[in-house]
XYZ file of C-alpha atoms in Angstrom:
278
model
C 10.378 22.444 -20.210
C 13.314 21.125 -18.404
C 13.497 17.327 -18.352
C 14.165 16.220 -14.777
C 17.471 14.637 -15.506
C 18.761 17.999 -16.249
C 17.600 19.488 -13.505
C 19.126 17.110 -11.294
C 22.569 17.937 -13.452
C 22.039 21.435 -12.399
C 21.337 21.008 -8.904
C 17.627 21.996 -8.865
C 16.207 18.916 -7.648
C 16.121 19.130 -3.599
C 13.027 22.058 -4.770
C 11.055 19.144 -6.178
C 11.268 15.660 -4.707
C 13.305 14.235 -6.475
C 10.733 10.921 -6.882
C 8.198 13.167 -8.284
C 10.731 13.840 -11.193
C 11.829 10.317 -11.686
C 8.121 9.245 -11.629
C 7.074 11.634 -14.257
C 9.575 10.918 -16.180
C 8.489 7.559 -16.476
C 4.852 9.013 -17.086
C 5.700 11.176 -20.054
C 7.337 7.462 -21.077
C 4.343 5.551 -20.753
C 1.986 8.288 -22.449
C 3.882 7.308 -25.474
C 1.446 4.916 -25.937
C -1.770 5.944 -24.728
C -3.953 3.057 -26.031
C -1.883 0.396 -23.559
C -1.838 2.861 -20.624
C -5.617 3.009 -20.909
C -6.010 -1.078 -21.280
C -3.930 -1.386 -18.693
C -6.206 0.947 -16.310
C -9.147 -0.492 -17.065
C -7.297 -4.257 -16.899
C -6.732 -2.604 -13.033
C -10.252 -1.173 -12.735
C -11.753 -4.283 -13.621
C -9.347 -6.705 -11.434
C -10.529 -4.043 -8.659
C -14.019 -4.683 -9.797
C -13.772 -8.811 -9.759
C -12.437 -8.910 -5.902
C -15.671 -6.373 -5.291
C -18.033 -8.686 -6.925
C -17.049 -11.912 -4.799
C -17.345 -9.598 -1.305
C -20.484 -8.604 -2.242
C -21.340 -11.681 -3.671
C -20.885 -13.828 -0.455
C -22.894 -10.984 1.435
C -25.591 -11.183 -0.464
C -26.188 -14.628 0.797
C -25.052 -14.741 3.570
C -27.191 -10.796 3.830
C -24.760 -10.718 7.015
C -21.281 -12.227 8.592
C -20.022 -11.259 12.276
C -23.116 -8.357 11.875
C -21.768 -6.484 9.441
C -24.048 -5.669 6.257
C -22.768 -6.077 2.731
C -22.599 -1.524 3.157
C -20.189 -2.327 5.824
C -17.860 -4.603 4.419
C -17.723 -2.207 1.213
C -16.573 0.219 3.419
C -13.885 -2.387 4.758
C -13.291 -3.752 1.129
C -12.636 0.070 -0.291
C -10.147 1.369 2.957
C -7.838 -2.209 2.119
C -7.893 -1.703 -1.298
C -7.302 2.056 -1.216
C -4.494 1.608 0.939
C -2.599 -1.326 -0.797
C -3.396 0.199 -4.469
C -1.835 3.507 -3.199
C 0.969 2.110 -1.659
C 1.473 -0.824 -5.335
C 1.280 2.720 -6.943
C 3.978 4.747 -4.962
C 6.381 1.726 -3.395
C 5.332 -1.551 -5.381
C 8.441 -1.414 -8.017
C 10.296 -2.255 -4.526
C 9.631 -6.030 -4.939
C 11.637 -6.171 -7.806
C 14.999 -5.630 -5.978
C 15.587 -8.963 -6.487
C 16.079 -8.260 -10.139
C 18.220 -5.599 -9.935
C 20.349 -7.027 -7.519
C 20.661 -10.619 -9.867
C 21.367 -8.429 -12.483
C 23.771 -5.832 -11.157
C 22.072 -2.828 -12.181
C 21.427 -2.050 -8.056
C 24.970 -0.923 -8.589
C 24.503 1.743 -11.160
C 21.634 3.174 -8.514
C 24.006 3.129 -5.568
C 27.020 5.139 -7.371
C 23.898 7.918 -8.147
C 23.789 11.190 -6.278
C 19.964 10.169 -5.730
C 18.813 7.821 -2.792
C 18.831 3.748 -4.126
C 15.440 3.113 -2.392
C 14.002 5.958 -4.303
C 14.871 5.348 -7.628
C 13.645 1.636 -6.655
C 10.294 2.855 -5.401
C 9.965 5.261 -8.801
C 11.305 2.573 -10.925
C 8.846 2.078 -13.996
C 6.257 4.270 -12.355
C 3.179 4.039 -14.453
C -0.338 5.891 -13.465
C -2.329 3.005 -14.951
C -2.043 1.700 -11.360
C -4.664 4.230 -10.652
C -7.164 2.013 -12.003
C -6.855 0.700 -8.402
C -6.901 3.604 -6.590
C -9.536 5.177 -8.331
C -12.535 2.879 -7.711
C -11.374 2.109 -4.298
C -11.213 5.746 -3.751
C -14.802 5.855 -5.092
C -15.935 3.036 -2.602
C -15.066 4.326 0.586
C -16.788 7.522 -0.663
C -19.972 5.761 -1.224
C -19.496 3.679 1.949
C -18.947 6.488 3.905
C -22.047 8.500 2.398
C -24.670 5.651 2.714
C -23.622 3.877 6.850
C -25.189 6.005 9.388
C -21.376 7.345 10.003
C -21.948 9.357 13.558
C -19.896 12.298 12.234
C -17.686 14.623 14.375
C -15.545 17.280 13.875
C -13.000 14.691 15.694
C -13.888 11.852 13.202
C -14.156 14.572 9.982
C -10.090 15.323 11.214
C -8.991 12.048 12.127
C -10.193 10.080 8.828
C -7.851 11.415 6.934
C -4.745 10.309 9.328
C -6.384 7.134 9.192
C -6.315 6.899 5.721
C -2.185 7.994 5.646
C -1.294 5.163 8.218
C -2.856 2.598 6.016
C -0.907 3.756 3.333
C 2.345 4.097 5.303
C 1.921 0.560 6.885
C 1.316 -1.065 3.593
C 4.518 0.998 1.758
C 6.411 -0.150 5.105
C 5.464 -3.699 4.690
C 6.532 -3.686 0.822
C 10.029 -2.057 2.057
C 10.434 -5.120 4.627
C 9.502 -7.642 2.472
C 11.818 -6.472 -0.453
C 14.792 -6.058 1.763
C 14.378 -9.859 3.114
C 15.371 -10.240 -0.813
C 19.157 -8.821 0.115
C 19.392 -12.091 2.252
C 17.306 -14.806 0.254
C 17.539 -13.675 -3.795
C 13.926 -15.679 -4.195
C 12.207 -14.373 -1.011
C 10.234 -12.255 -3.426
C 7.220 -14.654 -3.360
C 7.369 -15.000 0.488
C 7.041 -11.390 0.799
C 4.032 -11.670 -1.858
C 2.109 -13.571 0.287
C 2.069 -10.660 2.987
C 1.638 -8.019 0.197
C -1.172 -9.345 -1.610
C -2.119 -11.985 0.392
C -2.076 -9.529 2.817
C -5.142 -7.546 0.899
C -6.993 -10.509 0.624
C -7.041 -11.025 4.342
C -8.191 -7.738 5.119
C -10.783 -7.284 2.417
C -13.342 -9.035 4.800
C -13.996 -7.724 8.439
C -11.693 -9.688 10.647
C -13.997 -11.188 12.451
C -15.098 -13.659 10.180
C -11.485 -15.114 10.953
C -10.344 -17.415 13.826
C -9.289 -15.554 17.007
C -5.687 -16.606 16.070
C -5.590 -14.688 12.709
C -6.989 -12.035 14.301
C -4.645 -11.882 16.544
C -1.673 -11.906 14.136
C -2.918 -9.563 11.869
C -3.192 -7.091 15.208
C 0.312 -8.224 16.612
C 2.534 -10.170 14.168
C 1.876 -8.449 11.116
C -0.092 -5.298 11.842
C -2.713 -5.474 8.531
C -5.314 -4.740 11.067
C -4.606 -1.584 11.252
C -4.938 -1.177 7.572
C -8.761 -1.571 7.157
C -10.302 -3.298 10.303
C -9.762 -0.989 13.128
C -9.996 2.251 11.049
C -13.798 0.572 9.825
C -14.796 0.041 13.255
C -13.760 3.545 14.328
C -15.774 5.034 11.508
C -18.740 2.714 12.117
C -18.694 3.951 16.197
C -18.544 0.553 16.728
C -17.512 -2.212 19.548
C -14.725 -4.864 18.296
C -16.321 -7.870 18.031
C -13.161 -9.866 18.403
C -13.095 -8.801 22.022
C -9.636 -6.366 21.313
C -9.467 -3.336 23.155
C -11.421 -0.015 21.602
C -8.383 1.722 21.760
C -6.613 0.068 19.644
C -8.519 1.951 16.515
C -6.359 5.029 17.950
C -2.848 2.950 17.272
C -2.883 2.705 13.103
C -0.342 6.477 13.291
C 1.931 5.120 16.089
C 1.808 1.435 14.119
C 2.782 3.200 10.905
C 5.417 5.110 12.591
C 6.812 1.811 14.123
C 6.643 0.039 10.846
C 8.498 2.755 8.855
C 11.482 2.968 10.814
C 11.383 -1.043 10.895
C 11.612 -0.419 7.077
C 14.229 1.773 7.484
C 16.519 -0.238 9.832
C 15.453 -3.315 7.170
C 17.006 -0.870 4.338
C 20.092 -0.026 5.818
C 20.739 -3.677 7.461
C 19.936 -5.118 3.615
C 22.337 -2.437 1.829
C 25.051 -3.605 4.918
C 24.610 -6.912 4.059
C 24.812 -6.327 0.225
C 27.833 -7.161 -1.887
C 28.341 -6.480 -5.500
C 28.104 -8.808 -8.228
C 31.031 -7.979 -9.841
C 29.979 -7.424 -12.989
């Protein structure tokens, strides 16, 4: 089988994205060593498993928060970590631009005939990131087969575009928050605490938050739209922060918003960007 290198030489790549090839090859790299990628999974699954534990953990004393069960937050739990895993696993090698930049390899991606931001994004590619997706895959699943869910052919077809924009918002927000490293080399850990403190926020319905953090995670920085408003459109159910209903209609136009802020980040960091020179 051709190795995706050559068939980039030979001008076969724009028939296969050409971050599918660049993140296989890292694959058939990392299942060199099969025993690691599987410690690594299950070091995922079980991380995955840990953040579960303490949701359901301060449900099950509290039996209820804001009046949502301890079903009902898994469902919330499983959309914010199903959206954030997927997007670690396709754009998370973003947030080491920093790196590359310090080191001058962002150089050696720019003079390439392939895009820079998608050899960052496939950079090091490694399924044992699944270990995240899986479970939280497995969780909305459940959630979604146990809650009285008032199914519709409506719901049935818009669950899935749900599911995209959360993705899409959280690979937008990792795009942002690696290009503020362009302008401040050590921003990486400010844009850290939006990425994964970002998750943490929105593992727990919002409502057990002050009206100002709900506000900014609706506004500011749109992680609402990530777990919280897609729940309560699932659920059928009014927002108990007092936000308008249709807002659980927005987490599409949000994501489309978001990913051309990403873009314009992109292209304003590359502008911005000078060599190092080495």
């Amino acid at each position: 089988m051709a190795s995706p290198s050559s068939a980039l030489r030979r001008g076969r790549a724009p028939r296969v994205p050409v971050y599918l090839l660049l993140a296989w090859t890292w694959c058939r790299a990392v299942a060199q060593y099969p025993g690691s990628l599987a410690l690594l999974a299950l070091a995922q699954a079980f991380s995955t498993a840990a953040e579960l534990t303490a949701v359901l953990v301060v449900f099950g004393h509290a039996g209820e928060l804001a009046g949502f069960t301890a079903r009902e937050a898994l469902l919330v739990y499983g959309l914010a970590a199903l959206a954030f895993g997927t997007a670690d696993l396709l754009m998370g090698s973003v947030e080491r631009i920093g790196d590359h930049i310090r080191t001058g390899s962002l150089d050696t991606m720019l003079v390439r005939p392939v895009p820079a931001l998608v050899q960052l994004a496939a950079d090091h590619f490694s399924p044992h990131r699944l270990g995240k997706v899986v479970p939280a895959a497995a969780m909305v699943g459940y959630a979604l087969a146990t809650l009285d869910v008032p199914w519709t052919l409506g719901r049935v077809l818009y669950t899935p575009v749900l599911l995209a924009g959360g993705v899409a918002i959280c690979c937008a927000i990792w795009t942002i928050g690696a290009c503020l490293q362009f302008f401040v080399t050590d921003a990486r850990e400010a844009a850290n605490s939006v990425t994964y403190g970002g998750q943490a926020l929105t593992e727990y319905p919002l409502a057990v938050y002050g009206r100002g953090i709900v506000r900014a995670a609706t506004f500011t920085v749109p992680l609402a739209f990530v777990s919280w408003q897609p729940a309560l459109y699932l659920l059928d159910r009014p927002d108990p922060t007092g936000l308008p209903e249709w807002l659980r209609f927005a987490p599409p136009a949000v994501a489309a918003v978001l990913c051309a802020a990403a873009a314009l980040a992109w292209r304003a960091g590359l502008r911005h960007y000078r060599s190092t020179g080495s």
